[in-house]
Amino acid sequence: MTESHQSTALPSTTTAEPGEPGCAGGLTVLDPPGPTAPADTPAGPADDLTAPSTAVQDRLAGRLSDITSLHEHTERLARARGLDATLDAVLASGAALLGARRGVLVTRLPGGGPGQPVGLGLDRSSLGALETVPTEQSLLARLLRERDRPRQLHSPDLATDPAIGARLRELAVHLGLGGAFGLPLATPEEGPLAAAVWFYDEPAEPAECRRELARHYSEIAAPLLAKQLEADRTRRTTEALRRGLLPDRLPQTPGVRLAARLVPAGLDRSCGSDWYDAIPLPDGTVGITVGSVSGDGPGAGPGSAPGAAAAMGRIRAALRAYAVLEGEDPVSVLGDLELLLKTTEPTRSATAVYAWLEPEERRVTLAGAGHCPPVLVGRNGAEFVETSLSAPLGMLACWEAPGVEFTAGRGDTLLLYTEGLARRCGPTLHAGQANLRRAAADAPRDVRIDPDRLCAHLLAVCPAPEAAATATDDLMLLAARFE
């Protein structure tokens, strides 16, 4: 195993084969033409100094090919969306520039060690086997070092290289790995961000021109990777906080079984934040609710989701307090929430439905504010619980709507959901609600009697697959089954 450090000159070890892309003259080295003839020497036809030599033409063509190849791969990297796509692009482009077929890449964890590996041409078991290499033998660990980090490292034959540890030599034979070439991805500001090693199927090492192309590519890729890593950390942190604002578990109330599902939209696309909750009340009843807060008032667009998530947490906490105080009167609960919203969140609006459940009598009282009608799933099908038409909270000078009261049958399930799920179930909101009701009615009996399985079933059969990548609304579903 050969390590080349930043201060070490890099000798050329292997020449490119004829016609090998990117190896006609190197990216940055262009030899000058040969010595010119003296001024007083007449130039013959064969010595025309205005015509570049064949060697210079070849070098110019090679340089142009190098620049074109590098541009194509950096363009591909710039088009990558998200951290996973960026890592895949780095691996694939590095392999193409080096002429390798397989590779592995890891990002650096906050503590300094390698994270979960990403592979190219390596299945999960192969990646797992490479993770068993001790740190002192790991090529990736060397490339992630803060100090004495090699500029590159390479081995013509991993299976026979005496500088390679026994475990890595063993895996090279088992996995059919020949030569290897590795590079760090680092920036002066963040230090090492990731490390990648590419493998050849046979003993081999890349020509110097290929190495140079790969090094230039890694220098370009590192700052872009730094931005993606920072965005991913921000997203994970925000999502964790967002989920932390919702219940970590649902209460176990005699007579009622509860289940919920949340599939949040990406914060870079989301226009709001949804909530669900189940509140055990002092008299043995339970209040359940779902709702949605818009980002920064009506018409808010992507980019407002973090603020909406924070507002959602405040509104949900307030609704829990109002439910404890006057839970059996859903109209009063939503009326109090309306007053709070207009007072403390004047630039926001919210839709909500709140239902008070009396398990022993299976009595349900609910009210909605600009929200999708709940669905009651029974043994004979499913039907909407029609709430009166009303505006969202915060939209009018004073919100008011009548409540709805009914008695559910034993084994019935009440479904509350947010608009995002309904819109994913059909081309329009109305069609999506109808499709959701139909899917609940057509669910197999063993699914209908289990609220957790029913939630999973509806999320699986309703959302349009082509809409998943561009969803701008959370998917929220809360089910309550009367035993």
Coordinates of C-alpha atoms in Angstrom, one line a residue:
M1 CA 0.0 0.0 0.0
T2 CA 1.4 3.3 -1.1
E3 CA 0.4 6.5 0.7
S4 CA 1.0 9.9 -1.0
H5 CA 0.8 12.9 1.3
Q6 CA 0.2 16.5 0.4
S7 CA 3.8 17.4 0.5
T8 CA 5.0 14.4 -1.4
A9 CA 5.6 14.5 -5.2
L10 CA 3.4 12.0 -7.0
P11 CA 5.4 9.9 -9.4
S12 CA 3.8 8.5 -12.5
T13 CA 3.6 4.7 -12.2
T14 CA 1.5 3.3 -15.0
T15 CA 1.0 4.7 -18.4
A16 CA -2.3 4.7 -20.1
E17 CA -3.2 2.3 -22.9
P18 CA -3.6 3.8 -26.3
G19 CA -7.0 5.3 -26.7
E20 CA -7.7 5.4 -23.0
P21 CA -9.9 8.4 -22.3
G22 CA -8.4 11.2 -20.3
C23 CA -4.8 10.0 -20.7
A24 CA -3.6 11.6 -23.8
G25 CA -1.7 14.4 -22.1
G26 CA -2.9 15.0 -18.6
L27 CA -5.2 17.7 -17.3
T28 CA -2.7 20.4 -16.4
V29 CA 0.5 19.4 -18.1
L30 CA 1.1 20.6 -21.7
D31 CA 4.6 20.1 -23.0
P32 CA 5.8 23.1 -25.1
P33 CA 6.8 22.5 -28.7
G34 CA 10.4 21.6 -29.5
P35 CA 13.1 24.2 -30.0
T36 CA 12.5 26.6 -32.8
A37 CA 14.8 26.9 -35.8
P38 CA 17.2 29.8 -35.9
A39 CA 15.8 32.9 -37.5
D40 CA 18.3 32.9 -40.3
T41 CA 17.6 29.2 -41.2
P42 CA 15.2 28.9 -44.1
A43 CA 12.3 26.7 -43.2
G44 CA 11.4 23.9 -45.7
P45 CA 7.9 22.5 -46.3
A46 CA 8.6 19.7 -43.8
D47 CA 9.8 22.2 -41.1
D48 CA 6.9 24.6 -41.3
L49 CA 7.0 26.2 -37.8
T50 CA 3.4 27.4 -38.0
A51 CA 2.0 23.9 -38.0
P52 CA 1.9 22.3 -34.5
S53 CA 3.6 19.0 -34.2
T54 CA 1.5 15.8 -34.0
A55 CA 2.6 15.4 -30.4
V56 CA 1.3 18.8 -29.4
Q57 CA -2.0 18.1 -31.2
D58 CA -2.3 14.9 -29.3
R59 CA -1.7 16.7 -26.1
L60 CA -4.1 19.4 -26.9
A61 CA -6.8 16.8 -27.8
G62 CA -6.0 14.9 -24.6
R63 CA -6.3 18.0 -22.5
L64 CA -9.6 18.9 -24.1
S65 CA -10.8 15.4 -23.5
D66 CA -9.8 15.6 -19.8
I67 CA -11.6 18.9 -19.3
T68 CA -14.7 17.7 -21.1
S69 CA -14.8 14.5 -19.0
L70 CA -14.3 16.4 -15.7
H71 CA -17.0 18.9 -16.7
E72 CA -19.5 16.2 -17.4
H73 CA -18.9 14.5 -14.1
T74 CA -19.1 17.8 -12.1
E75 CA -22.3 18.7 -13.9
R76 CA -23.7 15.3 -12.9
L77 CA -22.7 16.0 -9.3
A78 CA -24.2 19.5 -9.4
R79 CA -27.5 18.0 -10.5
A80 CA -27.6 15.5 -7.6
R81 CA -30.4 16.3 -5.1
G82 CA -29.9 15.2 -1.5
L83 CA -27.0 13.5 0.3
D84 CA -27.7 10.0 -0.9
A85 CA -27.7 11.1 -4.6
T86 CA -24.5 13.1 -4.0
L87 CA -22.7 10.1 -2.5
D88 CA -23.8 7.9 -5.4
A89 CA -22.6 10.4 -7.9
V90 CA -19.2 10.7 -6.3
L91 CA -18.7 7.0 -6.3
A92 CA -19.9 6.5 -9.9
S93 CA -17.9 9.4 -11.3
G94 CA -14.8 8.4 -9.4
A95 CA -15.0 4.9 -10.8
A96 CA -15.5 6.2 -14.3
L97 CA -12.5 8.5 -14.1
L98 CA -10.3 5.8 -12.7
G99 CA -11.5 3.0 -14.8
A100 CA -12.7 1.0 -11.8
R101 CA -15.8 -1.0 -11.4
R102 CA -16.4 -1.1 -7.7
G103 CA -16.0 1.2 -4.8
V104 CA -17.0 2.1 -1.2
L105 CA -17.5 5.5 0.4
V106 CA -18.0 6.6 4.0
T107 CA -18.7 10.0 5.6
R108 CA -16.9 11.0 8.7
L109 CA -19.0 10.9 11.9
P110 CA -18.8 13.8 14.4
G111 CA -16.5 11.6 16.6
G112 CA -14.1 11.1 13.8
G113 CA -14.9 7.5 12.8
P114 CA -16.4 6.2 9.5
G115 CA -20.1 6.2 9.1
Q116 CA -22.4 3.8 7.3
P117 CA -20.7 2.7 4.0
V118 CA -22.2 3.4 0.6
G119 CA -21.2 0.9 -2.1
L120 CA -20.8 0.8 -5.9
G121 CA -20.9 -2.8 -7.3
L122 CA -20.8 -4.2 -3.7
D123 CA -23.9 -5.8 -2.1
R124 CA -24.8 -5.4 1.5
S125 CA -23.0 -8.5 2.6
S126 CA -19.8 -7.3 1.0
L127 CA -20.1 -3.9 2.6
G128 CA -20.7 -5.6 5.9
A129 CA -17.6 -7.7 5.5
L130 CA -15.5 -4.6 4.7
E131 CA -16.8 -3.1 8.0
T132 CA -15.1 -5.9 9.9
V133 CA -11.6 -4.7 8.9
P134 CA -9.9 -3.3 12.0
T135 CA -9.4 0.4 12.2
E136 CA -5.7 0.2 12.0
Q137 CA -6.0 -1.8 8.7
S138 CA -8.8 0.3 7.2
L139 CA -8.0 2.3 4.1
L140 CA -11.0 4.5 4.7
A141 CA -9.9 5.3 8.3
R142 CA -6.5 6.5 7.0
L143 CA -8.2 8.8 4.6
L144 CA -10.3 10.3 7.4
R145 CA -7.5 11.2 9.7
E146 CA -7.3 14.8 10.9
R147 CA -3.5 14.7 10.9
D148 CA -1.0 12.9 8.5
R149 CA -3.9 12.3 6.1
P150 CA -2.6 10.9 2.8
R151 CA -3.4 12.8 -0.4
Q152 CA -4.1 9.4 -1.9
L153 CA -3.4 5.8 -1.3
H154 CA -3.1 2.9 -3.8
S155 CA -2.2 -0.7 -3.9
P156 CA -1.6 -2.7 -7.1
D157 CA -2.8 -5.9 -5.5
L158 CA -4.6 -6.0 -2.2
A159 CA -4.4 -9.7 -1.8
T160 CA -0.5 -9.8 -1.9
D161 CA 0.4 -6.3 -0.6
P162 CA 2.6 -6.8 2.5
A163 CA 1.5 -3.3 3.8
I164 CA -2.1 -4.5 3.9
G165 CA -3.4 -6.1 7.1
A166 CA -4.2 -9.8 7.2
R167 CA -8.0 -9.2 7.4
L168 CA -8.1 -6.9 4.4
R169 CA -5.9 -9.3 2.4
E170 CA -8.3 -12.1 3.3
L171 CA -11.3 -10.1 2.2
A172 CA -9.6 -9.1 -1.0
V173 CA -9.3 -12.8 -2.0
H174 CA -12.9 -13.6 -0.8
L175 CA -14.5 -10.6 -2.6
G176 CA -12.3 -10.7 -5.7
L177 CA -10.7 -7.3 -5.2
G178 CA -7.6 -6.6 -7.2
G179 CA -6.0 -3.2 -7.1
A180 CA -7.3 -0.3 -5.0
F181 CA -7.1 3.5 -5.2
G182 CA -8.4 5.8 -2.5
L183 CA -8.9 9.6 -2.0
P184 CA -10.1 11.8 0.8
L185 CA -12.8 14.4 0.3
A186 CA -11.8 17.3 2.5
T187 CA -12.0 21.1 2.7
P188 CA -9.7 23.5 4.5
E189 CA -12.6 24.7 6.6
E190 CA -14.3 21.4 7.6
G191 CA -11.3 19.0 7.3
P192 CA -12.0 15.4 6.2
L193 CA -15.7 15.0 5.2
A194 CA -15.6 11.5 3.6
A195 CA -13.3 8.9 2.1
A196 CA -13.7 6.8 -1.0
V197 CA -11.8 3.7 -2.2
W198 CA -12.3 2.2 -5.7
F199 CA -11.4 -1.4 -6.5
Y200 CA -10.3 -3.1 -9.7
D201 CA -11.3 -6.7 -10.4
E202 CA -7.7 -7.6 -11.2
P203 CA -4.3 -6.5 -9.9
A204 CA -4.0 -3.0 -11.4
E205 CA -3.4 0.7 -10.6
P206 CA -4.6 3.7 -12.4
A207 CA -2.3 5.8 -14.7
E208 CA -1.1 9.1 -13.3
C209 CA -3.4 11.0 -15.6
R210 CA -6.4 9.2 -14.3
R211 CA -5.3 9.8 -10.7
E212 CA -5.0 13.5 -11.5
L213 CA -8.5 13.6 -12.9
A214 CA -9.9 11.9 -9.8
R215 CA -8.0 14.2 -7.5
H216 CA -9.3 17.3 -9.3
Y217 CA -12.8 15.8 -9.2
S218 CA -12.6 15.2 -5.4
E219 CA -11.4 18.8 -4.8
I220 CA -14.5 20.0 -6.7
A221 CA -16.8 17.5 -5.0
A222 CA -15.7 18.2 -1.4
P223 CA -17.3 21.7 -1.0
L224 CA -20.6 20.4 -2.6
L225 CA -20.5 17.4 -0.3
A226 CA -20.0 19.7 2.7
K227 CA -23.2 21.6 1.8
Q228 CA -25.2 18.4 1.5
L229 CA -23.9 17.1 4.8
E230 CA -24.8 20.3 6.5
A231 CA -28.3 20.3 4.9
D232 CA -28.7 16.6 6.0
R233 CA -27.7 17.4 9.6
T234 CA -30.1 20.3 9.7
R235 CA -32.9 18.2 8.2
R236 CA -32.3 15.4 10.7
T237 CA -32.2 17.7 13.6
T238 CA -35.3 19.6 12.6
E239 CA -37.2 16.3 11.9
A240 CA -36.2 15.0 15.3
L241 CA -37.5 18.2 17.0
R242 CA -40.6 18.1 14.9
R243 CA -41.4 14.5 15.9
G244 CA -40.5 15.4 19.5
L245 CA -43.4 17.8 19.4
L246 CA -45.8 14.9 18.8
P247 CA -46.8 12.1 21.2
D248 CA -44.1 9.5 21.6
R249 CA -46.9 7.0 22.5
L250 CA -50.6 6.8 22.5
P251 CA -52.5 6.3 25.8
Q252 CA -54.1 2.9 26.6
T253 CA -57.7 3.7 27.5
P254 CA -60.1 0.8 28.3
G255 CA -62.7 0.3 25.6
V256 CA -60.7 2.1 22.9
R257 CA -57.7 1.0 20.9
L258 CA -55.7 3.8 19.2
A259 CA -53.2 3.9 16.4
A260 CA -51.5 6.7 14.4
R261 CA -49.3 7.2 11.4
L262 CA -47.3 10.2 10.3
V263 CA -45.2 10.6 7.1
P264 CA -43.8 14.1 7.2
A265 CA -43.1 15.9 3.9
G266 CA -39.5 17.1 3.4
L267 CA -39.0 20.5 5.1
D268 CA -37.6 21.9 1.9
R269 CA -40.9 21.3 0.2
S270 CA -43.4 21.4 3.0
C271 CA -45.9 24.2 3.3
G272 CA -47.0 23.5 6.9
S273 CA -47.0 21.1 9.8
D274 CA -49.6 18.6 10.9
W275 CA -50.3 17.3 14.4
Y276 CA -52.2 14.4 16.0
D277 CA -52.9 13.7 19.7
A278 CA -54.8 11.6 22.1
I279 CA -55.5 13.1 25.5
P280 CA -56.7 10.9 28.4
L281 CA -59.1 12.9 30.5
P282 CA -59.7 12.8 34.2
D283 CA -63.1 11.1 34.0
G284 CA -61.9 8.2 31.9
T285 CA -62.8 9.6 28.6
V286 CA -60.4 10.5 25.8
G287 CA -60.0 13.4 23.4
I288 CA -58.5 12.8 20.0
T289 CA -57.5 15.4 17.4
V290 CA -55.7 16.0 14.2
G291 CA -54.9 19.3 12.6
S292 CA -52.6 21.3 10.3
V293 CA -50.9 24.7 10.7
S294 CA -49.9 26.7 7.6
G295 CA -46.4 28.2 7.5
D296 CA -46.8 32.0 7.8
G297 CA -50.4 32.6 7.2
P298 CA -52.6 32.0 4.1
G299 CA -50.6 31.3 1.0
A300 CA -47.4 30.3 2.7
G301 CA -45.1 28.3 0.6
P302 CA -42.1 26.0 0.9
G303 CA -39.5 27.1 3.3
S304 CA -42.0 28.1 6.0
A305 CA -42.2 24.6 7.5
P306 CA -39.7 25.0 10.4
G307 CA -41.7 28.0 11.7
A308 CA -45.0 26.1 11.2
A309 CA -43.6 23.1 13.1
A310 CA -42.8 25.3 16.1
A311 CA -46.2 26.9 15.9
M312 CA -47.7 23.4 15.7
G313 CA -46.0 22.5 18.9
R314 CA -47.4 25.5 20.7
I315 CA -50.9 25.0 19.3
R316 CA -51.0 21.3 20.2
A317 CA -49.9 22.1 23.8
A318 CA -52.6 24.6 24.1
L319 CA -55.2 22.3 22.7
R320 CA -54.2 19.6 25.3
A321 CA -54.8 22.2 28.1
Y322 CA -58.2 23.2 26.7
A323 CA -59.2 19.5 26.3
V324 CA -58.5 18.9 30.0
L325 CA -60.5 21.9 31.0
E326 CA -63.6 21.4 28.8
G327 CA -62.9 18.2 26.7
E328 CA -66.5 17.0 26.4
D329 CA -67.4 20.2 24.5
P330 CA -65.4 20.1 21.2
V331 CA -66.9 23.4 20.1
S332 CA -65.5 25.2 23.2
V333 CA -62.1 23.5 22.8
L334 CA -61.8 24.8 19.2
G335 CA -63.3 28.1 20.1
D336 CA -60.6 28.6 22.7
L337 CA -57.9 27.5 20.3
E338 CA -59.2 30.1 17.8
L339 CA -58.9 32.9 20.3
L340 CA -55.3 31.8 21.1
L341 CA -54.4 31.6 17.5
K342 CA -55.7 35.0 16.7
T343 CA -53.9 36.5 19.7
T344 CA -50.5 34.8 19.6
E345 CA -50.2 33.6 16.0
P346 CA -51.9 36.3 14.0
T347 CA -50.1 35.5 10.7
R348 CA -51.1 31.8 10.8
S349 CA -54.2 29.7 10.3
A350 CA -55.0 26.1 11.1
T351 CA -57.5 23.5 10.3
A352 CA -58.5 21.0 13.1
V353 CA -60.9 18.4 14.2
Y354 CA -61.4 17.4 17.8
A355 CA -63.4 14.5 19.0
W356 CA -64.4 13.5 22.6
L357 CA -64.9 9.8 23.1
E358 CA -66.8 8.1 25.9
P359 CA -65.6 4.5 25.6
E360 CA -68.1 2.8 27.8
E361 CA -71.1 4.1 25.9
R362 CA -69.2 4.5 22.6
R363 CA -70.5 8.0 22.4
V364 CA -68.7 10.5 20.2
T365 CA -68.9 14.3 20.1
L366 CA -66.8 16.2 17.6
A367 CA -66.4 19.5 15.8
G368 CA -64.2 20.5 12.9
A369 CA -62.7 23.8 11.7
G370 CA -62.1 23.7 7.9
H371 CA -61.0 20.1 8.2
C372 CA -61.7 16.9 6.2
P373 CA -64.7 14.9 7.5
P374 CA -63.8 11.9 9.7
V375 CA -64.6 8.4 8.4
L376 CA -66.5 5.8 10.5
V377 CA -65.5 2.3 9.5
G378 CA -68.0 -0.4 10.6
R379 CA -68.8 -4.0 9.7
N380 CA -71.0 -2.9 6.8
G381 CA -68.6 -0.5 5.2
A382 CA -67.4 3.1 5.8
E383 CA -69.1 6.4 5.8
F384 CA -68.2 10.1 6.4
V385 CA -69.1 11.8 9.6
E386 CA -70.4 15.0 8.1
T387 CA -69.3 18.0 10.1
S388 CA -70.8 21.4 9.3
L389 CA -68.9 23.5 6.8
S390 CA -66.7 26.0 8.6
A391 CA -63.6 28.2 8.0
P392 CA -60.2 27.3 9.3
L393 CA -59.2 28.8 12.6
G394 CA -57.8 32.3 12.3
M395 CA -59.5 33.1 9.0
L396 CA -62.6 34.9 10.3
A397 CA -63.3 37.5 12.9
C398 CA -65.0 34.9 15.0
W399 CA -65.1 31.1 14.5
E400 CA -68.2 29.2 15.4
A401 CA -69.6 25.8 14.3
P402 CA -72.0 23.3 15.8
G403 CA -70.8 20.0 17.1
V404 CA -71.8 16.5 15.9
E405 CA -72.8 13.7 18.3
F406 CA -73.4 10.0 17.5
T407 CA -73.0 6.6 19.0
A408 CA -70.6 4.2 17.4
G409 CA -71.2 0.4 17.2
R410 CA -69.0 -2.1 18.9
G411 CA -66.0 -2.7 16.7
D412 CA -66.4 0.5 14.7
T413 CA -63.3 2.6 14.0
L414 CA -63.2 6.4 13.8
L415 CA -60.6 7.7 11.3
L416 CA -59.2 11.2 11.6
Y417 CA -56.8 12.4 8.9
T418 CA -55.3 15.6 7.5
E419 CA -55.7 17.1 4.0
G420 CA -52.3 15.9 2.9
L421 CA -53.4 12.3 2.9
A422 CA -56.7 13.0 1.1
R423 CA -54.9 15.0 -1.6
R424 CA -52.5 12.1 -2.1
C425 CA -55.4 9.7 -2.6
G426 CA -56.9 11.3 -5.6
P427 CA -56.6 14.1 -8.2
T428 CA -58.8 16.5 -6.2
L429 CA -59.5 16.8 -2.5
H430 CA -63.1 15.6 -2.9
A431 CA -62.0 12.6 -5.0
G432 CA -59.2 11.8 -2.5
Q433 CA -61.6 11.7 0.4
A434 CA -63.9 9.4 -1.5
N435 CA -61.0 7.1 -2.4
L436 CA -59.9 7.0 1.2
R437 CA -63.4 6.1 2.4
R438 CA -63.6 3.4 -0.2
A439 CA -60.2 2.0 0.7
A440 CA -61.3 1.8 4.3
A441 CA -64.5 0.1 3.4
D442 CA -62.8 -2.5 1.1
A443 CA -60.0 -3.4 3.6
P444 CA -60.0 -7.0 4.6
R445 CA -61.8 -7.9 7.8
D446 CA -58.7 -8.8 9.7
V447 CA -57.3 -5.4 8.8
R448 CA -60.4 -3.4 9.7
I449 CA -60.5 -4.9 13.2
D450 CA -56.9 -3.8 14.0
P451 CA -56.4 0.0 14.0
D452 CA -52.7 -0.2 13.5
R453 CA -52.9 -2.5 10.5
L454 CA -55.7 -0.3 9.1
C455 CA -53.5 2.8 9.3
A456 CA -50.7 0.9 7.5
H457 CA -53.1 -0.4 4.9
L458 CA -54.5 3.0 4.0
L459 CA -51.1 4.6 3.7
A460 CA -50.0 1.7 1.4
V461 CA -53.0 1.7 -0.9
C462 CA -54.1 5.4 -1.1
P463 CA -51.1 7.6 -1.9
A464 CA -50.2 7.9 -5.6
P465 CA -46.6 6.6 -6.0
E466 CA -45.7 9.2 -8.4
A467 CA -46.6 12.0 -5.9
A468 CA -44.3 10.7 -3.1
A469 CA -41.1 12.4 -4.3
T470 CA -42.8 15.8 -4.6
A471 CA -45.1 15.8 -1.6
T472 CA -45.7 19.2 0.0
D473 CA -48.1 18.0 2.8
D474 CA -47.6 15.7 5.7
L475 CA -49.6 12.4 5.7
M476 CA -51.4 12.1 9.0
L477 CA -53.9 9.4 10.2
L478 CA -55.3 8.6 13.6
A479 CA -57.6 5.7 14.2
A480 CA -59.8 4.9 17.3
R481 CA -61.5 1.5 17.5
F482 CA -64.3 0.8 20.0
E483 CA -63.9 -2.6 21.7

